[in-house]
Amino acid sequence: AEDAAWRRANGEPYLSWADFDASKNKGVNRPFFTYFLLISCTVALVASIALNGWTVEPIDVNPMIGPSRDTLIRMGAKDSMLIVLENEAWRLVSAALLHAGLVHFLVNMMALWFVGKAIETSHGVVAAAILFIIPA
C-alpha cells in the first residue's frame, strides 16, 4: 500500500503483478531470516544425530526417527526442571532450533519455508522473527 501511495504521489506507473511478484524475491526483500532458520535447524539436527553416534533411535523409542531424549537434553532441549532449578534459561532459546527427528524436522521446515517466507517477504523480518520467537 505504501508503494502504491508513493507511486500515485510521484506520478509513477503501477507495477504489474508479475513485476511486483518478481521484485519481492530479489535484493533486500529476500527472506534471509527464513534462510538463517532453515540452515540453523539443519545444523542442529545434524549435530544432534552426530552427538547420538550417527545413529537414530529405534522407532519404538523415537517414532520421529531421530536422536535419543538424552542427546536432545544435552544439546539444550527444554527441560523445565533444569531451567528452574539450574537456572538454564538458555534452553528457552536453544529448544526452538532442536527437533525430535527427521519427521518433526521435515514438517516444521516445510511450514517454515511456506509460511515464514510468505510472512517475511510480505511483512518484513521483524514480523517473521516475532512470529517465530513467541511460539517457540
Tab-separated table of N, CA, C and O in Angstrom, residues 34 38 107-121:
chain	number	residue	atom	x	y	z
A	34	THR	N	14.380	-16.410	7.245
A	34	THR	CA	13.895	-17.763	6.987
A	34	THR	C	15.045	-18.660	6.545
A	34	THR	O	15.165	-19.796	7.015
A	38	LEU	N	16.345	-22.010	8.534
A	38	LEU	CA	16.439	-23.301	7.859
A	38	LEU	C	17.833	-23.897	8.025
A	38	LEU	O	17.986	-25.084	8.350
A	107	VAL	N	8.483	-31.694	8.588
A	107	VAL	CA	7.194	-30.995	8.674
A	107	VAL	C	7.399	-29.539	9.070
A	107	VAL	O	6.819	-28.624	8.466
A	108	ASN	N	8.244	-29.296	10.078
A	108	ASN	CA	8.482	-27.920	10.521
A	108	ASN	C	9.179	-27.078	9.457
A	108	ASN	O	8.856	-25.900	9.277
A	109	MET	N	10.139	-27.666	8.742
A	109	MET	CA	10.871	-26.897	7.730
A	109	MET	C	9.988	-26.577	6.528
A	109	MET	O	10.109	-25.510	5.936
A	110	MET	N	9.082	-27.492	6.185
A	110	MET	CA	8.137	-27.176	5.100
A	110	MET	C	7.230	-26.025	5.521
A	110	MET	O	6.994	-25.087	4.745
A	111	ALA	N	6.731	-26.072	6.741
A	111	ALA	CA	5.878	-24.985	7.236
A	111	ALA	C	6.666	-23.681	7.310
A	111	ALA	O	6.164	-22.622	6.908
A	112	LEU	N	7.902	-23.748	7.798
A	112	LEU	CA	8.735	-22.547	7.876
A	112	LEU	C	8.987	-21.983	6.487
A	112	LEU	O	8.916	-20.769	6.291
A	113	TRP	N	9.270	-22.845	5.523
A	113	TRP	CA	9.552	-22.370	4.174
A	113	TRP	C	8.339	-21.653	3.578
A	113	TRP	O	8.460	-20.537	3.087
A	114	PHE	N	7.172	-22.272	3.646
A	114	PHE	CA	5.998	-21.664	3.016
A	114	PHE	C	5.450	-20.490	3.821
A	114	PHE	O	5.214	-19.413	3.273
A	115	VAL	N	5.254	-20.678	5.103
A	115	VAL	CA	4.655	-19.622	5.932
A	115	VAL	C	5.688	-18.538	6.258
A	115	VAL	O	5.419	-17.349	6.110
A	116	GLY	N	6.862	-18.958	6.707
A	116	GLY	CA	7.896	-17.985	7.080
A	116	GLY	C	8.320	-17.119	5.913
A	116	GLY	O	8.470	-15.905	6.041
A	117	LYS	N	8.506	-17.736	4.749
A	117	LYS	CA	8.899	-16.988	3.559
A	117	LYS	C	7.813	-15.983	3.170
A	117	LYS	O	8.111	-14.829	2.860
A	118	ALA	N	6.556	-16.412	3.201
A	118	ALA	CA	5.457	-15.516	2.836
A	118	ALA	C	5.355	-14.347	3.813
A	118	ALA	O	5.195	-13.187	3.394
A	119	ILE	N	5.465	-14.620	5.103
A	119	ILE	CA	5.376	-13.550	6.097
A	119	ILE	C	6.548	-12.591	5.957
A	119	ILE	O	6.372	-11.370	5.986
A	120	GLU	N	7.746	-13.148	5.792
A	120	GLU	CA	8.922	-12.273	5.727
A	120	GLU	C	8.941	-11.417	4.471
A	120	GLU	O	9.280	-10.239	4.532
A	121	THR	N	8.558	-11.968	3.332
A	121	THR	CA	8.562	-11.156	2.116
A	121	THR	C	7.414	-10.147	2.111
A	121	THR	O	7.534	-9.082	1.526
